[in-house]
Short mmCIF file of C-alpha atoms and ligand atoms in Angstrom, two decimals:
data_model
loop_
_atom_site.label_atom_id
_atom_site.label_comp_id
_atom_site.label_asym_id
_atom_site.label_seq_id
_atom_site.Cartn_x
_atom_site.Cartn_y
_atom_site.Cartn_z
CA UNK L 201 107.61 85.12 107.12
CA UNK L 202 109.25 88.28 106.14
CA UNK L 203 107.06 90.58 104.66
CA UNK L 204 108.12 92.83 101.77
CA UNK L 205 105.93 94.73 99.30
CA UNK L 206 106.87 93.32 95.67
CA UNK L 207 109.61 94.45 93.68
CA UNK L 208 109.25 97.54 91.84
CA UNK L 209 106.16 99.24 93.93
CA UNK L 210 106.28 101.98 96.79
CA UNK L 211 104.80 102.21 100.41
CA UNK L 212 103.78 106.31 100.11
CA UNK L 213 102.83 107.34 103.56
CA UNK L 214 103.53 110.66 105.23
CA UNK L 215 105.34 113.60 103.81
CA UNK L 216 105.29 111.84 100.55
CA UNK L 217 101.69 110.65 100.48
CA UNK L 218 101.35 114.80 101.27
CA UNK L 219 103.81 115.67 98.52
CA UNK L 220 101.65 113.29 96.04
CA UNK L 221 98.27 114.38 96.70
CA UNK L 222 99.69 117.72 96.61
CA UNK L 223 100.90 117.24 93.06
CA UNK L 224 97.48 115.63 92.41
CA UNK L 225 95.81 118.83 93.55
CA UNK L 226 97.67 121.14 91.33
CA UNK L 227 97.36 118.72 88.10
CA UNK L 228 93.61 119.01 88.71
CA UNK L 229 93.88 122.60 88.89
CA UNK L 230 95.78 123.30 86.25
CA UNK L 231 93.41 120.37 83.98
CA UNK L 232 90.66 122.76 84.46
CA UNK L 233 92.31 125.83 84.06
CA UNK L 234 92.63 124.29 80.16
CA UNK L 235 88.25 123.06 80.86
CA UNK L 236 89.63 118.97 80.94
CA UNK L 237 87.68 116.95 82.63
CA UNK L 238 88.73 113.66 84.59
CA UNK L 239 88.20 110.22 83.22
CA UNK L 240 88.76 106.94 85.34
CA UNK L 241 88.48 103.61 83.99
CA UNK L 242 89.56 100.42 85.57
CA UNK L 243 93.03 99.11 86.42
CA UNK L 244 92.95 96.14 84.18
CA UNK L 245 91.51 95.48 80.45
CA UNK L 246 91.43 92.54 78.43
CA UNK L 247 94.92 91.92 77.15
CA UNK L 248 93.94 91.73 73.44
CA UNK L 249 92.94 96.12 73.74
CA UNK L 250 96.82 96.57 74.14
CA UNK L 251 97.87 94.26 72.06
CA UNK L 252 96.03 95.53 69.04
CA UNK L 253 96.84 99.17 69.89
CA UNK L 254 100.54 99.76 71.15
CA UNK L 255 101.69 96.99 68.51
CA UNK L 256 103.31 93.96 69.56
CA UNK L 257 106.98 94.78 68.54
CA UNK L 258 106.76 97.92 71.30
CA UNK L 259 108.50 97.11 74.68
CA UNK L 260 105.18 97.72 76.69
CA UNK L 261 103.77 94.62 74.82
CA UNK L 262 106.79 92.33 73.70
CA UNK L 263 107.81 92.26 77.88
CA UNK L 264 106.45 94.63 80.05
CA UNK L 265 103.15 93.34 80.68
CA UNK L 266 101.41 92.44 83.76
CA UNK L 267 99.14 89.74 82.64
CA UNK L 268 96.13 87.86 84.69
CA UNK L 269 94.21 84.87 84.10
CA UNK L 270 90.51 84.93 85.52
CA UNK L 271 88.96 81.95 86.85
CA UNK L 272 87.60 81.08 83.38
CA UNK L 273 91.29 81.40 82.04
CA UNK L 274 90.65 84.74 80.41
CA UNK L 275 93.65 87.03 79.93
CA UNK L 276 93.38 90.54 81.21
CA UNK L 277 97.00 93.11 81.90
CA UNK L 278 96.84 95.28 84.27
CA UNK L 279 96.71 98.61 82.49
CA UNK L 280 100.39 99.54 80.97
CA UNK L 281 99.04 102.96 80.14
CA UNK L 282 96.44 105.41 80.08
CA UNK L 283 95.62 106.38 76.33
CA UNK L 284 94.23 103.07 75.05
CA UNK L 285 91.76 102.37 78.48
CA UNK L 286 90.60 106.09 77.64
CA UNK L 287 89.80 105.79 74.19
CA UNK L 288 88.36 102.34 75.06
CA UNK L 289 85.82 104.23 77.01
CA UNK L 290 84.97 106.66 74.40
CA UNK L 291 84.04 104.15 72.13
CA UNK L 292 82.05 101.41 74.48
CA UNK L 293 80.80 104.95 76.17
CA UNK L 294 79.71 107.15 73.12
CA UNK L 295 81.23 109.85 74.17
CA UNK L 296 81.46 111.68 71.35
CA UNK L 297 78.10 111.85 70.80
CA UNK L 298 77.39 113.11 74.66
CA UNK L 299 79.86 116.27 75.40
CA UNK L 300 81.33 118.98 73.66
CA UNK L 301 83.58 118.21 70.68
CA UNK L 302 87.06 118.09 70.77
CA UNK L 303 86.49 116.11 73.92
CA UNK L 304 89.34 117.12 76.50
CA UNK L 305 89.83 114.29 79.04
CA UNK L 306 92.66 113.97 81.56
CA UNK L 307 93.11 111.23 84.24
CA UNK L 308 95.21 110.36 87.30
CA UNK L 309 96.03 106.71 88.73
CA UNK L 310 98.22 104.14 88.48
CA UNK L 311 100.14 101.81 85.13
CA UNK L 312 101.91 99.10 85.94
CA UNK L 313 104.71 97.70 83.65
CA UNK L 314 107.18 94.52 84.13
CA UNK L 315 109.98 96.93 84.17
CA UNK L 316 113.42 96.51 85.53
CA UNK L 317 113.27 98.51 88.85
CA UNK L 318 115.69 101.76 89.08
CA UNK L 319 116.34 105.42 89.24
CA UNK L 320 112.32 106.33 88.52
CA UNK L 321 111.60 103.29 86.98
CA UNK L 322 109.07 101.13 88.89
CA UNK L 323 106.79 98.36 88.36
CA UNK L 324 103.52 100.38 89.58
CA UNK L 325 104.01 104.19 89.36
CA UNK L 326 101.26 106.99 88.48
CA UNK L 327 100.85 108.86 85.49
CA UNK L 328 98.64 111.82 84.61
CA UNK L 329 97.67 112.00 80.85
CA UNK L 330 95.48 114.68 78.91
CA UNK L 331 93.70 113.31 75.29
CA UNK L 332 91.88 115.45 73.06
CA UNK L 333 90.22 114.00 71.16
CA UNK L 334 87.82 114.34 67.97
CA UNK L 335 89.15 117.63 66.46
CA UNK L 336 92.60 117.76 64.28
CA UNK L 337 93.83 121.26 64.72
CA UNK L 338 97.58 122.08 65.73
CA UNK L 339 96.42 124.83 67.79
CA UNK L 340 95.13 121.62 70.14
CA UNK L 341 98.60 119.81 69.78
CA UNK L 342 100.08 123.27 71.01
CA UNK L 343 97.30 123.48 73.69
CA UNK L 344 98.10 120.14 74.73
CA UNK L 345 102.17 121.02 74.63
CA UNK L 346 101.35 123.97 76.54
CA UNK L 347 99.37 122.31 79.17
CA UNK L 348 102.69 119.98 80.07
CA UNK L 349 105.18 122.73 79.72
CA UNK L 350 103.20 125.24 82.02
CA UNK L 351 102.93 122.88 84.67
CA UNK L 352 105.77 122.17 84.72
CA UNK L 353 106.98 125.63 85.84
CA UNK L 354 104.31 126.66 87.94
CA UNK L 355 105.42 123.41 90.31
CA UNK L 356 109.20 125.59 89.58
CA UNK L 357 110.79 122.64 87.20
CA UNK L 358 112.56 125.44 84.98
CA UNK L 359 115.63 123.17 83.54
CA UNK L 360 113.12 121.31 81.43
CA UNK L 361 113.68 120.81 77.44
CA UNK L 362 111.19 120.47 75.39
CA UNK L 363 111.63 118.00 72.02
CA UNK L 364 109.59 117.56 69.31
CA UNK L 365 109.87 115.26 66.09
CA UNK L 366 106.60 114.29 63.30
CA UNK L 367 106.03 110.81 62.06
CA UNK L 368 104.89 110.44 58.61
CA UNK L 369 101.59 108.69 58.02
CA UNK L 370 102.15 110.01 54.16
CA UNK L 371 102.67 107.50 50.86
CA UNK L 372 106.65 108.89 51.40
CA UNK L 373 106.25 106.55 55.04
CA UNK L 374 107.69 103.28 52.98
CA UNK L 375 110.40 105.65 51.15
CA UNK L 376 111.49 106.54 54.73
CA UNK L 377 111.60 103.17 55.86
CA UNK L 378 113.17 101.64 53.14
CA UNK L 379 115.67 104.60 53.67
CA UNK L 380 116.14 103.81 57.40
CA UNK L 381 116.85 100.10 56.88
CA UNK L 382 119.29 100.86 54.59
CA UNK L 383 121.31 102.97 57.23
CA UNK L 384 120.67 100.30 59.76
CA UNK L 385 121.86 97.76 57.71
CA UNK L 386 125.53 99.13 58.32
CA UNK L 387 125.02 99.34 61.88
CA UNK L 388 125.71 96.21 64.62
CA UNK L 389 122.24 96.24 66.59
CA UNK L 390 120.80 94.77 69.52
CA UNK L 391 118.81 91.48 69.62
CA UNK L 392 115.91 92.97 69.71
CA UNK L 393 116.45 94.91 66.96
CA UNK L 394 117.59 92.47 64.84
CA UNK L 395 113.80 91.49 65.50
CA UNK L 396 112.02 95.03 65.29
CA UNK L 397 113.46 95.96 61.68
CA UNK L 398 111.87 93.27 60.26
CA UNK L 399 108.61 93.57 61.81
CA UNK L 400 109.03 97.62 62.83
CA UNK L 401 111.79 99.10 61.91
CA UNK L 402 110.84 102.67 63.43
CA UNK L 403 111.28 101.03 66.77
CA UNK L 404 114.95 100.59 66.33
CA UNK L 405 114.99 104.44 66.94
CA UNK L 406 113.44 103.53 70.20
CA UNK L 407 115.97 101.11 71.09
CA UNK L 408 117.38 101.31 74.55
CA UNK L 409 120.60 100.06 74.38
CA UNK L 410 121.65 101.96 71.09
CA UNK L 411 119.61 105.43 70.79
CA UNK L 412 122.72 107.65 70.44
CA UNK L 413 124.23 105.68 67.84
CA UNK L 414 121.51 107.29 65.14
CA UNK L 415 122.48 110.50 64.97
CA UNK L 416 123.20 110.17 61.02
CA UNK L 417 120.26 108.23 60.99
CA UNK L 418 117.60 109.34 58.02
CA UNK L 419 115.32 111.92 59.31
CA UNK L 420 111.54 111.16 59.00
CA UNK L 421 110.23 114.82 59.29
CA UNK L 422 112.36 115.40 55.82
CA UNK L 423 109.48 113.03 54.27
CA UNK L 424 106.42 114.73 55.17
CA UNK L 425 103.88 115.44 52.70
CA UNK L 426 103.18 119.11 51.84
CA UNK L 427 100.14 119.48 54.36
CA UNK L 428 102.22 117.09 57.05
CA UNK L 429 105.14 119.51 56.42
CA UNK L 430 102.93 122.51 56.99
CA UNK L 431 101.09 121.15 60.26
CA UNK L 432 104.35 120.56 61.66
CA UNK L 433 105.60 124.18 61.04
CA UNK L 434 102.58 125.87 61.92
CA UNK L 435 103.25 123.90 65.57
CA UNK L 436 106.71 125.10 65.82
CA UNK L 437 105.82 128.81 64.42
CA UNK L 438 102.92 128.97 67.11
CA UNK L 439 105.61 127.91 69.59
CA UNK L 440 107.84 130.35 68.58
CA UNK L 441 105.75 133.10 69.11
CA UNK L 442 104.34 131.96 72.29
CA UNK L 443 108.51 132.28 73.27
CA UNK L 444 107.79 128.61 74.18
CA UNK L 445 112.16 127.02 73.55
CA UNK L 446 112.10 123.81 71.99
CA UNK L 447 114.39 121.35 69.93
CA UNK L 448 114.07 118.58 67.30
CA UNK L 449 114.96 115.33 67.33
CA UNK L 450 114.82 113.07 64.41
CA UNK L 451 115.37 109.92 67.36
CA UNK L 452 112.01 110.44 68.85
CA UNK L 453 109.69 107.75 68.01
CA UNK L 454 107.97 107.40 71.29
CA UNK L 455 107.49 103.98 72.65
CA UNK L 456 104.02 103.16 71.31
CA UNK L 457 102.88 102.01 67.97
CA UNK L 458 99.88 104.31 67.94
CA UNK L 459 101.48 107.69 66.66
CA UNK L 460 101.27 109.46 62.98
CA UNK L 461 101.68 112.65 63.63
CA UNK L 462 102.97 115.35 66.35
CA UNK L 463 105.60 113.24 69.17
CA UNK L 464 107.00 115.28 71.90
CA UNK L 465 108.62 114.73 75.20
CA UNK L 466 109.62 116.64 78.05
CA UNK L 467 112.85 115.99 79.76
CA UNK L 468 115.16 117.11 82.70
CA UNK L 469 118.77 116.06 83.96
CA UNK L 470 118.71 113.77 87.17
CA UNK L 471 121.37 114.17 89.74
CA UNK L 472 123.95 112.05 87.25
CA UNK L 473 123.29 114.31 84.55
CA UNK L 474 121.42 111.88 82.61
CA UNK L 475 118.80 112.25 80.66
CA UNK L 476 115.05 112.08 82.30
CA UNK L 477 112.12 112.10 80.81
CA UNK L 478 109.08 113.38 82.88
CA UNK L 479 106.66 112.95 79.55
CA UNK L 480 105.58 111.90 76.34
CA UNK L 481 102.96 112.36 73.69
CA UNK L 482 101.69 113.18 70.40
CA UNK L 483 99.07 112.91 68.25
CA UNK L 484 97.38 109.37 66.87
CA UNK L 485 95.00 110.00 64.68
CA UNK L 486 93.75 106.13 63.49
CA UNK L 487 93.81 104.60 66.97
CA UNK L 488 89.95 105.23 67.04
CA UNK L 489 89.73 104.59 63.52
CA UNK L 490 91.18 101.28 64.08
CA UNK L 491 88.97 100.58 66.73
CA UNK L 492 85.75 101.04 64.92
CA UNK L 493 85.64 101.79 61.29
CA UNK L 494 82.51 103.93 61.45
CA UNK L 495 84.54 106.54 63.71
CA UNK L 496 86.79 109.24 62.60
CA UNK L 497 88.14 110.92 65.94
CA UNK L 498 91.84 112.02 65.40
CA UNK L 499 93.72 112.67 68.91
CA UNK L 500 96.63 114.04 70.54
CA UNK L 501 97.43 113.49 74.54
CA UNK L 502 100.45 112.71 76.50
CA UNK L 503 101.46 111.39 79.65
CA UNK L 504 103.45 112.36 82.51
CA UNK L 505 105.02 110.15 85.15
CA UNK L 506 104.20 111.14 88.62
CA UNK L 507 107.02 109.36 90.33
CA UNK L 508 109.74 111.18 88.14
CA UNK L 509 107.93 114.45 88.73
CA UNK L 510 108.38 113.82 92.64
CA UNK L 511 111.98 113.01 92.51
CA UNK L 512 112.79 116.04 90.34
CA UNK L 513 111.27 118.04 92.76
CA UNK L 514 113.14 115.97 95.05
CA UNK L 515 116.54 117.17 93.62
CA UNK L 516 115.95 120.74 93.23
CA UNK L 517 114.93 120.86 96.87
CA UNK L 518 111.24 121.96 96.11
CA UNK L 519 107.91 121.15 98.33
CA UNK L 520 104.50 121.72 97.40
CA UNK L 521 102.55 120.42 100.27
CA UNK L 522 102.27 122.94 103.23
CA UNK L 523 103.75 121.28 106.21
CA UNK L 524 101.28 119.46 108.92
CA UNK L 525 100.73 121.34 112.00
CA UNK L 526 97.84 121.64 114.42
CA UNK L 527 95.51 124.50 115.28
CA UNK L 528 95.66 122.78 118.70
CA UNK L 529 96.79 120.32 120.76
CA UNK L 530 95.19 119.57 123.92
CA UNK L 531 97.07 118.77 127.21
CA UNK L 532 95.10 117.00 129.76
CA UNK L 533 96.36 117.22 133.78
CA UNK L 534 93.83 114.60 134.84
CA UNK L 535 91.34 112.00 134.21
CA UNK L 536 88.40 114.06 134.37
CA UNK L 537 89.99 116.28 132.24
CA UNK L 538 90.77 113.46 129.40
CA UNK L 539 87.17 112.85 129.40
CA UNK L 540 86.13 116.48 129.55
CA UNK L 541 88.69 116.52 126.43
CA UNK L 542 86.33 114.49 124.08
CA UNK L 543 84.22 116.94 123.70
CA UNK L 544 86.26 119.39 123.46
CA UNK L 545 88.05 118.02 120.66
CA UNK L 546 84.55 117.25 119.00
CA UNK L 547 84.03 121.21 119.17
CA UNK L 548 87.21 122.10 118.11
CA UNK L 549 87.19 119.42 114.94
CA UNK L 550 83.21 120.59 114.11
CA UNK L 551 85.09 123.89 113.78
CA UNK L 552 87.21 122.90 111.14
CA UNK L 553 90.06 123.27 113.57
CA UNK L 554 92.47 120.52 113.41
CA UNK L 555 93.22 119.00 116.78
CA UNK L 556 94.44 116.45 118.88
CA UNK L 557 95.60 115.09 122.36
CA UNK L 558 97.69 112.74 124.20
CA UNK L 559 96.32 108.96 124.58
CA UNK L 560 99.25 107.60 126.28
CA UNK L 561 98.25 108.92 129.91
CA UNK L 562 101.55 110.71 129.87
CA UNK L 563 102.75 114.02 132.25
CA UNK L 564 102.78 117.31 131.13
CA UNK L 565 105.97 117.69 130.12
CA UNK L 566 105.99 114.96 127.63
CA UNK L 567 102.10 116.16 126.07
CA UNK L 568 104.03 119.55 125.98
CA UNK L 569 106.95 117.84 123.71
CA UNK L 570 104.17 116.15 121.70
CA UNK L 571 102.72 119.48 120.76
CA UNK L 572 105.51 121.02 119.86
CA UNK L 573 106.99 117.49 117.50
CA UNK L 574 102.97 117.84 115.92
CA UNK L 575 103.57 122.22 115.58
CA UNK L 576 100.59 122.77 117.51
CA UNK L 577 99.97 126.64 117.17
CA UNK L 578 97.68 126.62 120.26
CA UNK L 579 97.95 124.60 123.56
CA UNK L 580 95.09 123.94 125.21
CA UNK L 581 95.51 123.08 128.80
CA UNK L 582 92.79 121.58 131.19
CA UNK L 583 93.04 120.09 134.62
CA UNK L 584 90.55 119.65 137.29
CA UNK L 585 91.29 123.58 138.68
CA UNK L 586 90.32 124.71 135.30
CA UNK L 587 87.13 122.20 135.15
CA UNK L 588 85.37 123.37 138.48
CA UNK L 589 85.77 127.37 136.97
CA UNK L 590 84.58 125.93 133.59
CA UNK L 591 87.67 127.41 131.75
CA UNK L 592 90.20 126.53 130.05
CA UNK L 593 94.28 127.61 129.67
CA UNK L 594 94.85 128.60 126.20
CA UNK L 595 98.51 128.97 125.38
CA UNK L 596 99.62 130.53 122.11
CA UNK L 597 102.76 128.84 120.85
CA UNK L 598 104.30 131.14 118.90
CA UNK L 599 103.68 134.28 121.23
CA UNK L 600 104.21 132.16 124.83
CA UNK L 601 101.44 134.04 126.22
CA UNK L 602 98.86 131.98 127.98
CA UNK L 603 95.07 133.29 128.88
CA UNK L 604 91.97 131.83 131.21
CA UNK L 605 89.54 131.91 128.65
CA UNK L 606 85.54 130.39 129.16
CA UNK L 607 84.33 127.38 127.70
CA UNK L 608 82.07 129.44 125.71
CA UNK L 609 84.40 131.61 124.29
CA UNK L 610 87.57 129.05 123.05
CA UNK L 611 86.47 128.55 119.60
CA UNK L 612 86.11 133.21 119.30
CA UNK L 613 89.69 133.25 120.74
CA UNK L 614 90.99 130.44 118.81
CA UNK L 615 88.99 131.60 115.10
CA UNK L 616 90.83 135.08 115.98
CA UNK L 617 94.26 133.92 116.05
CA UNK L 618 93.49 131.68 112.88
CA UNK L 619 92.35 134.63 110.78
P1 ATP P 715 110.80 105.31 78.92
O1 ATP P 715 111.44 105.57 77.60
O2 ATP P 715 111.40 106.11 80.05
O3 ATP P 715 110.63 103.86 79.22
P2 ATP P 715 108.18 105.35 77.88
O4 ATP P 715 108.35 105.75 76.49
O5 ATP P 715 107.98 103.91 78.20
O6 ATP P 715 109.37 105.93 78.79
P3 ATP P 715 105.56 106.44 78.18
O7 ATP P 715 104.91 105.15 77.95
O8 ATP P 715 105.43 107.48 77.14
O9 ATP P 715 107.08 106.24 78.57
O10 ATP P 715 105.08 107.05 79.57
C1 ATP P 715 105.05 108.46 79.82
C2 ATP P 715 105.80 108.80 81.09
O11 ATP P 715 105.47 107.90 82.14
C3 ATP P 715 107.30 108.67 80.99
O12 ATP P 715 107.84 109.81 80.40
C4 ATP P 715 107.70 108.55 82.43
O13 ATP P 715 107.72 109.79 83.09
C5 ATP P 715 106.59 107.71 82.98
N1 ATP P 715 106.98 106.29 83.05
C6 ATP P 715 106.95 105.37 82.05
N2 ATP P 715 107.35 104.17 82.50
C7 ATP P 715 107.62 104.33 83.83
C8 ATP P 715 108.06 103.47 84.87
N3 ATP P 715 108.27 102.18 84.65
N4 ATP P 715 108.24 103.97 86.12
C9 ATP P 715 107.99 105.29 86.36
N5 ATP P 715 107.58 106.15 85.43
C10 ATP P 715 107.38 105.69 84.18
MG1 MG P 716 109.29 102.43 78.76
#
């Protein structure tokens, strides 16, 4: 049997399980620096939640689903995306009625989407999304904006461009479709086009295969109402003065059904020169609306993709987790010593010293080698010599220099060098 993780996932183990957690750590950070708090719900849902929120002409939903039957032949996805599972759990959870209005919510995990697998595109990959949700101001949609763009440069991503477009959710929304089909009707599309401007024509802007050819297509933030017009200005004039760059583009839709307002993405160049984009968002202020008529909760959020985040990173040759090394590494010269070791290492550990030793019964030379492949600062050497005189030899890597020092005295000697 040859064994082989399934197409589209990732083993992360190592430097990159470090370089992960390490991004992890600073999105936490940063998510708290702006008071969000973490939300986790489960991996999968019922199917019908996504269906009913992204819209069923959007790529997630038309073919990029994971979908499971439980024993009782009930249909559940495994979650696609972060926004609907969150708001979801605001509803079922009352939320709104618990904590501190707008409610500012970020999470971490995995999405998983039936994706052809290539250059950061995979079939399970991690996002981290921010919602805020329950307040309509466009000092949040800037908050939110900022939040992305700022960490972005503190992990030293500077080539990023912001791009922002607004959707109309005005009575000028049918004027601008009516205008858009008309333009499209002059262009060849795609098959699935051909599908999603009868059912959505929006989505067309969305489309894959053709996105550059609407340039000349009609621009939907030209048909915003007065106070749709104003909102969007008062975004880009806060912007402005915060010296934050940005561009519009009359092409962004955003892949999901669920926006009216506010869509923005982030994007870089990848080593081609092409296009990336390390995240999307923008304000829906109907999902929860749609959800449960009683509730009136507009929301803006985004998401980020982990896995794009890592390879950018990647290609401007930046690390954020520290590398591994040991305060000490412990070099035994006999068996009495390996056993006199345990404890040792016990000590050393209940210290909050990180440690280790050799388990292979090797010689010296090759526990030596060892310590210096794991960067052992320290070397702590112990045969039977240093056993009947109850010390120990403590050798300082980085210095060569090598003491006698008591048992009751290694962890002073070894908390000195450390601080
Ligand atoms: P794309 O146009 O690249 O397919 P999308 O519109 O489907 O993106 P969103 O649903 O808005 O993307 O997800 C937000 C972010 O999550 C993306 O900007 C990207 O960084 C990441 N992402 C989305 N799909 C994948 C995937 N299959 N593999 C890795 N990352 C992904
Ligand atoms: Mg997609």
């Amino acid at each position: 049997m040859k064994l082989q993780r399934p197409r589209g996932t990732e083993d992360i183990y190592y430097e990159n399980a470090k370089e992960l957690t390490a991004l992890e750590l600073i999105l936490r950070n940063i998510a708290s620096q702006y008071n969000f708090h973490e939300i986790r719900t489960p991996i999968f849902e019922g199917k019908d939640l996504f269906v009913r929120s992204i819209g069923t002409e959007t790529d997630i939903v038309s073919k990029e689903m994971f979908e499971l039957l439980d024993k009782k032949e009930r249909e559940f996805v495994l979650r696609p995306e972060g926004t609907v599972p969150t708001v979801r759990s605001i509803i079922e959870n009352k939320l709104y009625g618990k904590y501190e209005l707008p409610l500012k919510l970020f999470y971490i995990g995995s999405m998983f989407r039936y994706e052809r697998p290539q250059h950061g595109r995979l079939r399970q990959f991690n996002q981290f999304g921010t919602e805020v949700v329950g307040v309509k101001s466009y000092l949040l949609d800037v908050e939110v904006i900022l939040l992305g763009y700022n960490l972005l440069k503190l992990i030293g991503l500077e080539q990023v461009t912001l791009k922002l477009n607004c959707l109309t959710d005005s009575d000028s929304r049918p004027k601008y479709i009516a205008a858009l089909k008309e333009f499209l009707s002059n262009e060849k599309l795609c098959d699935d086009c051909l599908t999603r401007i009868v059912n959505n024509p929006l989505r067309v802007l969305d489309c894959k295969i053709d996105h550059d050819k609407f340039i000349l297509a009609p621009k939907i933030h030209e048909y915003l109402s007065p106070e749709e017009a104003t909102y969007f200005n008062n975004i880009q004039n806060v912007l402005n003065k915060l010296a934050i760059p940005f561009e519009l583009d009359h092409k962004l839709v955003r892949g999901l059904d669920y926006y009216t307002s506010l869509v923005f993405e982030m994007t870089t160049l990848d080593e081609e020169g092409k296009e990336l984009t390390l995240l999307g968002g923008g304000r829906y202020d109907h999902l929860i609306n749609e959800f449960d008529q009683q509730l009136n909760y507009p929301a803006v959020g985004f998401a980020m993709g982990l896995e794009r985040i890592l390879l950018t990173l990647a290609k401007n040759g930046i690390k954020l987790a520290t590398e591994d090394e040991l305060d000490v590494y412990v070099i035994v010269l006999s068996e009495h010593a390996r056993y006199f070791a345990s404890s040792l290492l016990l000590l050393l550990r209940s210290n909050g010293l990180c440690a280790d030793t050799d388990y292979l019964n090797r010689g010296v030379k090759a526990q030596f080698k060892s310590s210096e492949r794991l960067k052992a600062k320290n070397v702590i050497i112990i045969g039977d010599e240093e056993l009947k005189k109850n010390v120990v030899k403590i050798k300082n890597q980085a210095t060569g220099k090598e003491h006698e020092v008591k048992f009751e005295k290694i962890i002073n000697v070894l908390m000195k060098g450390k601080a």
